[in-house]
């Protein structure tokens, strides 16, 4: 069976002070099934193969490590470059203190 062709997801231009960022308007959430983080990593790699380039995470989801590993593996496999990817994350208000934030 032939692999499905990746779809092209539309982008929205977000201007900033140095360039215009193209952000995919459709992204994949990475809140895992908390029983198996391995599945999260595999799902992200498959999403990249299918055309996803925007991923959402948060410290509270516990998916940051799996997302990072999947993005690195996809890059190492030549599926994407860092410039292809857009990652959105959130910091809960209870964690928004300088001594709790990793630089």
mmCIF file of N, CA, C and O in Angstrom:
data_model
loop_
_atom_site.group_PDB
_atom_site.id
_atom_site.type_symbol
_atom_site.label_atom_id
_atom_site.label_comp_id
_atom_site.label_asym_id
_atom_site.label_seq_id
_atom_site.Cartn_x
_atom_site.Cartn_y
_atom_site.Cartn_z
ATOM 1 N N UNK A 1 0.846 -1.170 0.000
ATOM 2 C CA UNK A 1 0.000 0.000 0.000
ATOM 3 C C UNK A 1 0.894 1.237 0.000
ATOM 4 O O UNK A 1 1.820 1.335 0.799
ATOM 5 N N UNK A 2 0.632 2.188 -0.865
ATOM 6 C CA UNK A 2 1.434 3.406 -0.968
ATOM 7 C C UNK A 2 1.143 4.336 0.196
ATOM 8 O O UNK A 2 0.022 4.405 0.696
ATOM 9 N N UNK A 3 2.171 5.056 0.626
ATOM 10 C CA UNK A 3 1.997 6.029 1.709
ATOM 11 C C UNK A 3 1.184 7.204 1.209
ATOM 12 O O UNK A 3 1.290 7.622 0.062
ATOM 13 N N UNK A 4 0.353 7.747 2.094
ATOM 14 C CA UNK A 4 -0.456 8.909 1.740
ATOM 15 C C UNK A 4 0.443 10.132 1.577
ATOM 16 O O UNK A 4 1.435 10.288 2.288
ATOM 17 N N UNK A 5 0.104 10.971 0.626
ATOM 18 C CA UNK A 5 0.871 12.199 0.418
ATOM 19 C C UNK A 5 0.543 13.191 1.522
ATOM 20 O O UNK A 5 -0.597 13.291 1.963
ATOM 21 N N UNK A 6 1.546 13.911 1.977
ATOM 22 C CA UNK A 6 1.339 14.930 3.001
ATOM 23 C C UNK A 6 0.501 16.057 2.418
ATOM 24 O O UNK A 6 0.651 16.427 1.267
ATOM 25 N N UNK A 7 -0.388 16.578 3.252
ATOM 26 C CA UNK A 7 -1.203 17.705 2.817
ATOM 27 C C UNK A 7 -0.484 19.008 3.127
ATOM 28 O O UNK A 7 0.392 19.052 3.999
ATOM 29 N N UNK A 8 -0.819 20.048 2.389
ATOM 30 C CA UNK A 8 -0.239 21.354 2.682
ATOM 31 C C UNK A 8 -1.243 22.129 3.517
ATOM 32 O O UNK A 8 -2.373 22.365 3.090
ATOM 33 N N UNK A 9 -0.831 22.515 4.706
ATOM 34 C CA UNK A 9 -1.699 23.228 5.638
ATOM 35 C C UNK A 9 -1.497 24.730 5.440
ATOM 36 O O UNK A 9 -0.362 25.200 5.421
ATOM 37 N N UNK A 10 -2.593 25.485 5.298
ATOM 38 C CA UNK A 10 -2.468 26.937 5.111
ATOM 39 C C UNK A 10 -1.769 27.602 6.296
ATOM 40 O O UNK A 10 -1.803 27.083 7.414
ATOM 41 N N UNK A 11 -1.141 28.740 6.036
ATOM 42 C CA UNK A 11 -0.443 29.476 7.094
ATOM 43 C C UNK A 11 -1.015 30.886 7.227
ATOM 44 O O UNK A 11 -1.677 31.395 6.336
ATOM 45 N N UNK A 12 -0.734 31.498 8.353
ATOM 46 C CA UNK A 12 -1.087 32.885 8.643
ATOM 47 C C UNK A 12 0.213 33.611 8.927
ATOM 48 O O UNK A 12 1.065 33.115 9.656
ATOM 49 N N UNK A 13 0.402 34.776 8.334
ATOM 50 C CA UNK A 13 1.626 35.540 8.550
ATOM 51 C C UNK A 13 1.493 36.358 9.825
ATOM 52 O O UNK A 13 0.540 37.111 10.000
ATOM 53 N N UNK A 14 2.461 36.192 10.722
ATOM 54 C CA UNK A 14 2.544 36.982 11.945
ATOM 55 C C UNK A 14 3.785 37.863 11.853
ATOM 56 O O UNK A 14 4.901 37.367 11.986
ATOM 57 N N UNK A 15 3.621 39.145 11.594
ATOM 58 C CA UNK A 15 4.799 39.999 11.483
ATOM 59 C C UNK A 15 5.439 40.213 12.855
ATOM 60 O O UNK A 15 4.748 40.281 13.863
ATOM 61 N N UNK A 16 6.756 40.269 12.875
ATOM 62 C CA UNK A 16 7.460 40.663 14.087
ATOM 63 C C UNK A 16 8.521 41.669 13.692
ATOM 64 O O UNK A 16 8.581 42.111 12.550
ATOM 65 N N UNK A 17 9.400 42.004 14.602
ATOM 66 C CA UNK A 17 10.355 43.080 14.336
ATOM 67 C C UNK A 17 11.438 42.710 13.329
ATOM 68 O O UNK A 17 12.036 43.589 12.730
ATOM 69 N N UNK A 18 11.698 41.430 13.129
ATOM 70 C CA UNK A 18 12.791 41.048 12.236
ATOM 71 C C UNK A 18 12.357 40.326 10.974
ATOM 72 O O UNK A 18 13.098 40.284 10.007
ATOM 73 N N UNK A 19 11.173 39.723 10.981
ATOM 74 C CA UNK A 19 10.723 38.975 9.810
ATOM 75 C C UNK A 19 9.231 38.701 9.934
ATOM 76 O O UNK A 19 8.607 39.046 10.923
ATOM 77 N N UNK A 20 8.693 38.069 8.934
ATOM 78 C CA UNK A 20 7.312 37.621 9.004
ATOM 79 C C UNK A 20 7.309 36.117 9.259
ATOM 80 O O UNK A 20 7.860 35.349 8.479
ATOM 81 N N UNK A 21 6.695 35.720 10.353
ATOM 82 C CA UNK A 21 6.596 34.304 10.675
ATOM 83 C C UNK A 21 5.356 33.725 10.018
ATOM 84 O O UNK A 21 4.281 34.305 10.087
ATOM 85 N N UNK A 22 5.497 32.581 9.395
ATOM 86 C CA UNK A 22 4.365 31.876 8.795
ATOM 87 C C UNK A 22 3.959 30.751 9.746
ATOM 88 O O UNK A 22 4.705 29.792 9.919
ATOM 89 N N UNK A 23 2.796 30.901 10.357
ATOM 90 C CA UNK A 23 2.316 29.946 11.333
ATOM 91 C C UNK A 23 1.215 29.086 10.713
ATOM 92 O O UNK A 23 0.231 29.625 10.203
ATOM 93 N N UNK A 24 1.371 27.774 10.748
ATOM 94 C CA UNK A 24 0.300 26.912 10.235
ATOM 95 C C UNK A 24 -0.989 27.141 11.030
ATOM 96 O O UNK A 24 -0.961 27.211 12.257
ATOM 97 N N UNK A 25 -2.114 27.267 10.341
ATOM 98 C CA UNK A 25 -3.373 27.556 11.021
ATOM 99 C C UNK A 25 -3.987 26.314 11.664
ATOM 100 O O UNK A 25 -4.897 26.428 12.475
ATOM 101 N N UNK A 26 -3.496 25.137 11.313
ATOM 102 C CA UNK A 26 -3.950 23.897 11.938
ATOM 103 C C UNK A 26 -2.752 23.271 12.643
ATOM 104 O O UNK A 26 -1.683 23.134 12.059
ATOM 105 N N UNK A 27 -2.951 22.932 13.891
ATOM 106 C CA UNK A 27 -1.871 22.323 14.646
ATOM 107 C C UNK A 27 -2.348 21.060 15.338
ATOM 108 O O UNK A 27 -3.537 20.754 15.376
ATOM 109 N N UNK A 28 -1.394 20.354 15.896
ATOM 110 C CA UNK A 28 -1.704 19.120 16.627
ATOM 111 C C UNK A 28 -1.435 19.340 18.105
ATOM 112 O O UNK A 28 -0.342 19.747 18.490
ATOM 113 N N UNK A 29 -2.427 19.061 18.933
ATOM 114 C CA UNK A 29 -2.235 19.099 20.372
ATOM 115 C C UNK A 29 -1.449 17.880 20.810
ATOM 116 O O UNK A 29 -1.557 16.811 20.213
ATOM 117 N N UNK A 30 -0.636 18.041 21.845
ATOM 118 C CA UNK A 30 0.196 16.914 22.270
ATOM 119 C C UNK A 30 -0.104 16.465 23.692
ATOM 120 O O UNK A 30 0.716 15.815 24.317
ATOM 121 N N UNK A 31 -1.284 16.812 24.205
ATOM 122 C CA UNK A 31 -1.653 16.288 25.523
ATOM 123 C C UNK A 31 -1.800 14.780 25.363
ATOM 124 O O UNK A 31 -2.625 14.316 24.586
ATOM 125 N N UNK A 32 -0.954 14.025 26.038
ATOM 126 C CA UNK A 32 -0.916 12.576 25.782
ATOM 127 C C UNK A 32 -1.994 11.812 26.529
ATOM 128 O O UNK A 32 -2.592 12.295 27.465
ATOM 129 N N UNK A 33 -2.168 10.611 26.065
ATOM 130 C CA UNK A 33 -2.865 9.618 26.865
ATOM 131 C C UNK A 33 -1.826 9.300 27.950
ATOM 132 O O UNK A 33 -0.748 8.794 27.650
ATOM 133 N N UNK A 34 -2.107 9.641 29.161
ATOM 134 C CA UNK A 34 -1.092 9.568 30.206
ATOM 135 C C UNK A 34 -0.632 8.152 30.527
ATOM 136 O O UNK A 34 0.255 7.953 31.320
ATOM 137 N N UNK A 35 -1.211 7.151 29.884
ATOM 138 C CA UNK A 35 -0.773 5.778 30.133
ATOM 139 C C UNK A 35 0.423 5.392 29.280
ATOM 140 O O UNK A 35 1.107 4.439 29.585
ATOM 141 N N UNK A 36 0.672 6.149 28.183
ATOM 142 C CA UNK A 36 1.762 5.740 27.304
ATOM 143 C C UNK A 36 2.332 6.926 26.533
ATOM 144 O O UNK A 36 1.818 7.298 25.486
ATOM 145 N N UNK A 37 3.395 7.520 27.047
ATOM 146 C CA UNK A 37 4.012 8.658 26.377
ATOM 147 C C UNK A 37 4.703 8.246 25.072
ATOM 148 O O UNK A 37 4.890 9.057 24.183
ATOM 149 N N UNK A 38 5.074 6.979 24.934
ATOM 150 C CA UNK A 38 5.680 6.507 23.683
ATOM 151 C C UNK A 38 4.719 6.730 22.523
ATOM 152 O O UNK A 38 5.116 7.092 21.420
ATOM 153 N N UNK A 39 3.425 6.502 22.756
ATOM 154 C CA UNK A 39 2.427 6.719 21.717
ATOM 155 C C UNK A 39 2.398 8.180 21.271
ATOM 156 O O UNK A 39 2.176 8.461 20.099
ATOM 157 N N UNK A 40 2.618 9.103 22.192
ATOM 158 C CA UNK A 40 2.635 10.531 21.856
ATOM 159 C C UNK A 40 3.752 10.820 20.873
ATOM 160 O O UNK A 40 3.541 11.480 19.854
ATOM 161 N N UNK A 41 4.938 10.324 21.144
ATOM 162 C CA UNK A 41 6.078 10.536 20.251
ATOM 163 C C UNK A 41 5.789 9.966 18.867
ATOM 164 O O UNK A 41 6.003 10.634 17.854
ATOM 165 N N UNK A 42 5.310 8.748 18.811
ATOM 166 C CA UNK A 42 5.015 8.110 17.523
ATOM 167 C C UNK A 42 3.914 8.860 16.775
ATOM 168 O O UNK A 42 3.977 9.005 15.553
ATOM 169 N N UNK A 43 2.908 9.355 17.493
ATOM 170 C CA UNK A 43 1.815 10.095 16.858
ATOM 171 C C UNK A 43 2.332 11.403 16.258
ATOM 172 O O UNK A 43 1.917 11.803 15.167
ATOM 173 N N UNK A 44 3.255 12.061 16.937
ATOM 174 C CA UNK A 44 3.814 13.317 16.432
ATOM 175 C C UNK A 44 4.648 13.066 15.178
ATOM 176 O O UNK A 44 4.545 13.808 14.200
ATOM 177 N N UNK A 45 5.457 12.034 15.191
ATOM 178 C CA UNK A 45 6.249 11.713 13.996
ATOM 179 C C UNK A 45 5.329 11.405 12.823
ATOM 180 O O UNK A 45 5.547 11.869 11.703
ATOM 181 N N UNK A 46 4.286 10.660 13.057
ATOM 182 C CA UNK A 46 3.330 10.356 11.979
ATOM 183 C C UNK A 46 2.633 11.630 11.505
ATOM 184 O O UNK A 46 2.429 11.818 10.299
ATOM 185 N N UNK A 47 2.289 12.524 12.419
ATOM 186 C CA UNK A 47 1.655 13.793 12.033
ATOM 187 C C UNK A 47 2.585 14.609 11.133
ATOM 188 O O UNK A 47 2.141 15.221 10.161
ATOM 189 N N UNK A 48 3.874 14.606 11.436
ATOM 190 C CA UNK A 48 4.849 15.312 10.592
ATOM 191 C C UNK A 48 4.866 14.692 9.198
ATOM 192 O O UNK A 48 4.866 15.407 8.195
ATOM 193 N N UNK A 49 4.843 13.381 9.136
ATOM 194 C CA UNK A 49 4.811 12.701 7.835
ATOM 195 C C UNK A 49 3.564 13.084 7.040
ATOM 196 O O UNK A 49 3.592 13.121 5.814
ATOM 197 N N UNK A 50 2.474 13.383 7.745
ATOM 198 C CA UNK A 50 1.213 13.732 7.093
ATOM 199 C C UNK A 50 1.101 15.224 6.766
ATOM 200 O O UNK A 50 0.130 15.636 6.151
ATOM 201 N N UNK A 51 2.076 16.037 7.202
ATOM 202 C CA UNK A 51 2.074 17.449 6.838
ATOM 203 C C UNK A 51 1.948 18.440 7.986
ATOM 204 O O UNK A 51 2.044 19.646 7.769
ATOM 205 N N UNK A 52 1.723 17.962 9.188
ATOM 206 C CA UNK A 52 1.613 18.885 10.327
ATOM 207 C C UNK A 52 2.968 19.532 10.613
ATOM 208 O O UNK A 52 4.009 18.868 10.548
ATOM 209 N N UNK A 53 2.935 20.813 10.944
ATOM 210 C CA UNK A 53 4.162 21.542 11.291
ATOM 211 C C UNK A 53 3.989 22.385 12.546
ATOM 212 O O UNK A 53 4.929 22.978 13.034
ATOM 213 N N UNK A 54 2.775 22.479 13.067
ATOM 214 C CA UNK A 54 2.470 23.278 14.251
ATOM 215 C C UNK A 54 2.024 22.330 15.361
ATOM 216 O O UNK A 54 1.114 21.531 15.174
ATOM 217 N N UNK A 55 2.703 22.422 16.502
ATOM 218 C CA UNK A 55 2.406 21.536 17.620
ATOM 219 C C UNK A 55 2.188 22.347 18.882
ATOM 220 O O UNK A 55 2.853 23.345 19.122
ATOM 221 N N UNK A 56 1.241 21.893 19.690
ATOM 222 C CA UNK A 56 0.873 22.569 20.930
ATOM 223 C C UNK A 56 1.251 21.682 22.107
ATOM 224 O O UNK A 56 1.027 20.469 22.077
ATOM 225 N N UNK A 57 1.820 22.308 23.133
ATOM 226 C CA UNK A 57 2.200 21.570 24.332
ATOM 227 C C UNK A 57 2.063 22.483 25.541
ATOM 228 O O UNK A 57 1.752 23.661 25.420
ATOM 229 N N UNK A 58 2.286 21.944 26.710
ATOM 230 C CA UNK A 58 2.312 22.703 27.961
ATOM 231 C C UNK A 58 2.976 21.829 29.009
ATOM 232 O O UNK A 58 2.887 20.601 28.942
ATOM 233 N N UNK A 59 3.606 22.470 29.965
ATOM 234 C CA UNK A 59 4.248 21.702 31.036
ATOM 235 C C UNK A 59 3.225 20.812 31.743
ATOM 236 O O UNK A 59 3.515 19.675 32.096
ATOM 237 N N UNK A 60 2.009 21.309 31.912
ATOM 238 C CA UNK A 60 0.973 20.543 32.616
ATOM 239 C C UNK A 60 0.566 19.280 31.866
ATOM 240 O O UNK A 60 0.057 18.342 32.470
ATOM 241 N N UNK A 61 0.780 19.243 30.547
ATOM 242 C CA UNK A 61 0.423 18.051 29.779
ATOM 243 C C UNK A 61 1.415 16.913 30.003
ATOM 244 O O UNK A 61 1.098 15.756 29.762
ATOM 245 N N UNK A 62 2.635 17.259 30.374
ATOM 246 C CA UNK A 62 3.657 16.231 30.530
ATOM 247 C C UNK A 62 4.153 15.691 29.203
ATOM 248 O O UNK A 62 4.719 14.610 29.140
ATOM 249 N N UNK A 63 3.925 16.441 28.116
ATOM 250 C CA UNK A 63 4.285 15.941 26.780
ATOM 251 C C UNK A 63 5.499 16.639 26.181
ATOM 252 O O UNK A 63 5.886 16.336 25.058
ATOM 253 N N UNK A 64 6.100 17.566 26.905
ATOM 254 C CA UNK A 64 7.203 18.342 26.332
ATOM 255 C C UNK A 64 8.384 17.461 25.918
ATOM 256 O O UNK A 64 8.980 17.670 24.871
ATOM 257 N N UNK A 65 8.724 16.473 26.723
ATOM 258 C CA UNK A 65 9.844 15.592 26.398
ATOM 259 C C UNK A 65 9.527 14.755 25.160
ATOM 260 O O UNK A 65 10.339 14.678 24.232
ATOM 261 N N UNK A 66 8.340 14.146 25.128
ATOM 262 C CA UNK A 66 7.959 13.333 23.967
ATOM 263 C C UNK A 66 7.909 14.187 22.705
ATOM 264 O O UNK A 66 8.369 13.758 21.639
ATOM 265 N N UNK A 67 7.395 15.402 22.799
ATOM 266 C CA UNK A 67 7.341 16.295 21.646
ATOM 267 C C UNK A 67 8.753 16.641 21.185
ATOM 268 O O UNK A 67 9.066 16.554 19.994
ATOM 269 N N UNK A 68 9.614 17.007 22.112
ATOM 270 C CA UNK A 68 10.992 17.341 21.756
ATOM 271 C C UNK A 68 11.722 16.172 21.107
ATOM 272 O O UNK A 68 12.429 16.351 20.115
ATOM 273 N N UNK A 69 11.550 14.984 21.660
ATOM 274 C CA UNK A 69 12.197 13.798 21.082
ATOM 275 C C UNK A 69 11.663 13.519 19.676
ATOM 276 O O UNK A 69 12.433 13.183 18.774
ATOM 277 N N UNK A 70 10.350 13.673 19.494
ATOM 278 C CA UNK A 70 9.761 13.423 18.177
ATOM 279 C C UNK A 70 10.249 14.439 17.156
ATOM 280 O O UNK A 70 10.595 14.074 16.025
ATOM 281 N N UNK A 71 10.315 15.706 17.530
ATOM 282 C CA UNK A 71 10.781 16.741 16.607
ATOM 283 C C UNK A 71 12.244 16.516 16.235
ATOM 284 O O UNK A 71 12.632 16.660 15.076
ATOM 285 N N UNK A 72 13.061 16.137 17.222
ATOM 286 C CA UNK A 72 14.470 15.864 16.939
ATOM 287 C C UNK A 72 14.597 14.665 15.998
ATOM 288 O O UNK A 72 15.357 14.709 15.031
ATOM 289 N N UNK A 73 13.855 13.605 16.270
ATOM 290 C CA UNK A 73 13.927 12.416 15.420
ATOM 291 C C UNK A 73 13.472 12.733 13.993
ATOM 292 O O UNK A 73 14.103 12.313 13.024
ATOM 293 N N UNK A 74 12.388 13.503 13.873
ATOM 294 C CA UNK A 74 11.896 13.869 12.540
ATOM 295 C C UNK A 74 12.931 14.710 11.801
ATOM 296 O O UNK A 74 13.133 14.543 10.595
ATOM 297 N N UNK A 75 13.611 15.582 12.526
ATOM 298 C CA UNK A 75 14.683 16.386 11.919
ATOM 299 C C UNK A 75 15.842 15.495 11.501
ATOM 300 O O UNK A 75 16.368 15.626 10.396
ATOM 301 N N UNK A 76 16.241 14.589 12.380
ATOM 302 C CA UNK A 76 17.354 13.683 12.078
ATOM 303 C C UNK A 76 17.039 12.781 10.881
ATOM 304 O O UNK A 76 17.941 12.411 10.131
ATOM 305 N N UNK A 77 15.776 12.439 10.706
ATOM 306 C CA UNK A 77 15.352 11.602 9.573
ATOM 307 C C UNK A 77 15.212 12.413 8.281
ATOM 308 O O UNK A 77 14.954 11.844 7.220
ATOM 309 N N UNK A 78 15.359 13.735 8.391
ATOM 310 C CA UNK A 78 15.244 14.587 7.214
ATOM 311 C C UNK A 78 13.805 14.889 6.813
ATOM 312 O O UNK A 78 13.557 15.360 5.706
ATOM 313 N N UNK A 79 12.865 14.647 7.713
ATOM 314 C CA UNK A 79 11.458 14.913 7.400
ATOM 315 C C UNK A 79 11.147 16.410 7.426
ATOM 316 O O UNK A 79 10.268 16.867 6.688
ATOM 317 N N UNK A 80 11.831 17.152 8.314
ATOM 318 C CA UNK A 80 11.604 18.589 8.473
ATOM 319 C C UNK A 80 12.904 19.266 8.901
ATOM 320 O O UNK A 80 13.845 18.601 9.345
ATOM 321 N N UNK A 81 12.913 20.575 8.786
ATOM 322 C CA UNK A 81 13.987 21.377 9.380
ATOM 323 C C UNK A 81 13.385 22.134 10.559
ATOM 324 O O UNK A 81 12.156 22.221 10.698
ATOM 325 N N UNK A 82 14.227 22.678 11.391
ATOM 326 C CA UNK A 82 13.722 23.457 12.531
ATOM 327 C C UNK A 82 12.874 24.624 12.047
ATOM 328 O O UNK A 82 11.863 24.967 12.655
ATOM 329 N N UNK A 83 13.263 25.212 10.942
ATOM 330 C CA UNK A 83 12.536 26.366 10.407
ATOM 331 C C UNK A 83 11.135 26.002 9.927
ATOM 332 O O UNK A 83 10.266 26.861 9.824
ATOM 333 N N UNK A 84 10.897 24.724 9.658
ATOM 334 C CA UNK A 84 9.577 24.265 9.233
ATOM 335 C C UNK A 84 8.583 24.207 10.390
ATOM 336 O O UNK A 84 7.372 24.171 10.165
ATOM 337 N N UNK A 85 9.084 24.151 11.610
ATOM 338 C CA UNK A 85 8.248 23.840 12.767
ATOM 339 C C UNK A 85 7.846 25.071 13.563
ATOM 340 O O UNK A 85 8.608 26.028 13.687
ATOM 341 N N UNK A 86 6.649 25.007 14.122
ATOM 342 C CA UNK A 86 6.150 26.051 15.015
ATOM 343 C C UNK A 86 5.571 25.341 16.230
ATOM 344 O O UNK A 86 4.702 24.487 16.103
ATOM 345 N N UNK A 87 6.091 25.684 17.415
ATOM 346 C CA UNK A 87 5.647 25.048 18.651
ATOM 347 C C UNK A 87 5.024 26.101 19.551
ATOM 348 O O UNK A 87 5.619 27.150 19.809
ATOM 349 N N UNK A 88 3.813 25.818 20.019
ATOM 350 C CA UNK A 88 3.114 26.687 20.957
ATOM 351 C C UNK A 88 3.119 25.999 22.313
ATOM 352 O O UNK A 88 2.854 24.804 22.407
ATOM 353 N N UNK A 89 3.418 26.764 23.365
ATOM 354 C CA UNK A 89 3.388 26.207 24.709
ATOM 355 C C UNK A 89 2.713 27.196 25.639
ATOM 356 O O UNK A 89 2.534 28.363 25.305
ATOM 357 N N UNK A 90 2.326 26.712 26.785
ATOM 358 C CA UNK A 90 1.679 27.563 27.771
ATOM 359 C C UNK A 90 2.343 27.400 29.127
ATOM 360 O O UNK A 90 2.882 26.358 29.427
ATOM 361 N N UNK A 91 2.283 28.462 29.893
ATOM 362 C CA UNK A 91 2.807 28.453 31.250
ATOM 363 C C UNK A 91 1.648 28.800 32.173
ATOM 364 O O UNK A 91 1.074 29.885 32.056
ATOM 365 N N UNK A 92 1.275 27.872 33.043
ATOM 366 C CA UNK A 92 0.156 28.106 33.948
ATOM 367 C C UNK A 92 0.467 29.291 34.850
ATOM 368 O O UNK A 92 1.613 29.514 35.243
ATOM 369 N N UNK A 93 -0.553 30.044 35.203
ATOM 370 C CA UNK A 93 -0.378 31.245 36.019
ATOM 371 C C UNK A 93 0.251 30.904 37.378
ATOM 372 O O UNK A 93 1.027 31.683 37.915
ATOM 373 N N UNK A 94 -0.005 29.731 37.894
ATOM 374 C CA UNK A 94 0.580 29.335 39.180
ATOM 375 C C UNK A 94 2.079 29.069 39.070
ATOM 376 O O UNK A 94 2.771 29.013 40.079
ATOM 377 N N UNK A 95 2.570 28.887 37.854
ATOM 378 C CA UNK A 95 3.984 28.632 37.620
ATOM 379 C C UNK A 95 4.718 29.849 37.078
ATOM 380 O O UNK A 95 5.905 29.785 36.764
ATOM 381 N N UNK A 96 4.033 30.964 36.948
ATOM 382 C CA UNK A 96 4.578 32.175 36.321
ATOM 383 C C UNK A 96 5.360 33.021 37.327
ATOM 384 O O UNK A 96 4.986 34.144 37.653
ATOM 385 N N UNK A 97 6.453 32.454 37.823
ATOM 386 C CA UNK A 97 7.348 33.141 38.762
ATOM 387 C C UNK A 97 8.783 32.910 38.292
ATOM 388 O O UNK A 97 9.134 31.787 37.915
ATOM 389 N N UNK A 98 9.609 33.949 38.285
ATOM 390 C CA UNK A 98 10.969 33.812 37.745
ATOM 391 C C UNK A 98 11.754 32.623 38.287
ATOM 392 O O UNK A 98 12.467 31.965 37.539
ATOM 393 N N UNK A 99 11.606 32.302 39.551
ATOM 394 C CA UNK A 99 12.380 31.187 40.114
ATOM 395 C C UNK A 99 11.871 29.815 39.658
ATOM 396 O O UNK A 99 12.542 28.803 39.859
ATOM 397 N N UNK A 100 10.693 29.753 39.036
ATOM 398 C CA UNK A 100 10.146 28.491 38.562
ATOM 399 C C UNK A 100 10.289 28.263 37.071
ATOM 400 O O UNK A 100 10.026 27.178 36.579
ATOM 401 N N UNK A 101 10.725 29.292 36.352
ATOM 402 C CA UNK A 101 10.794 29.214 34.901
ATOM 403 C C UNK A 101 12.222 28.878 34.454
ATOM 404 O O UNK A 101 13.164 29.563 34.825
ATOM 405 N N UNK A 102 12.337 27.825 33.667
ATOM 406 C CA UNK A 102 13.634 27.449 33.127
ATOM 407 C C UNK A 102 13.933 28.410 31.958
ATOM 408 O O UNK A 102 13.087 28.602 31.097
ATOM 409 N N UNK A 103 15.126 29.006 31.970
ATOM 410 C CA UNK A 103 15.441 29.948 30.854
ATOM 411 C C UNK A 103 15.351 29.270 29.495
ATOM 412 O O UNK A 103 15.613 28.105 29.361
#
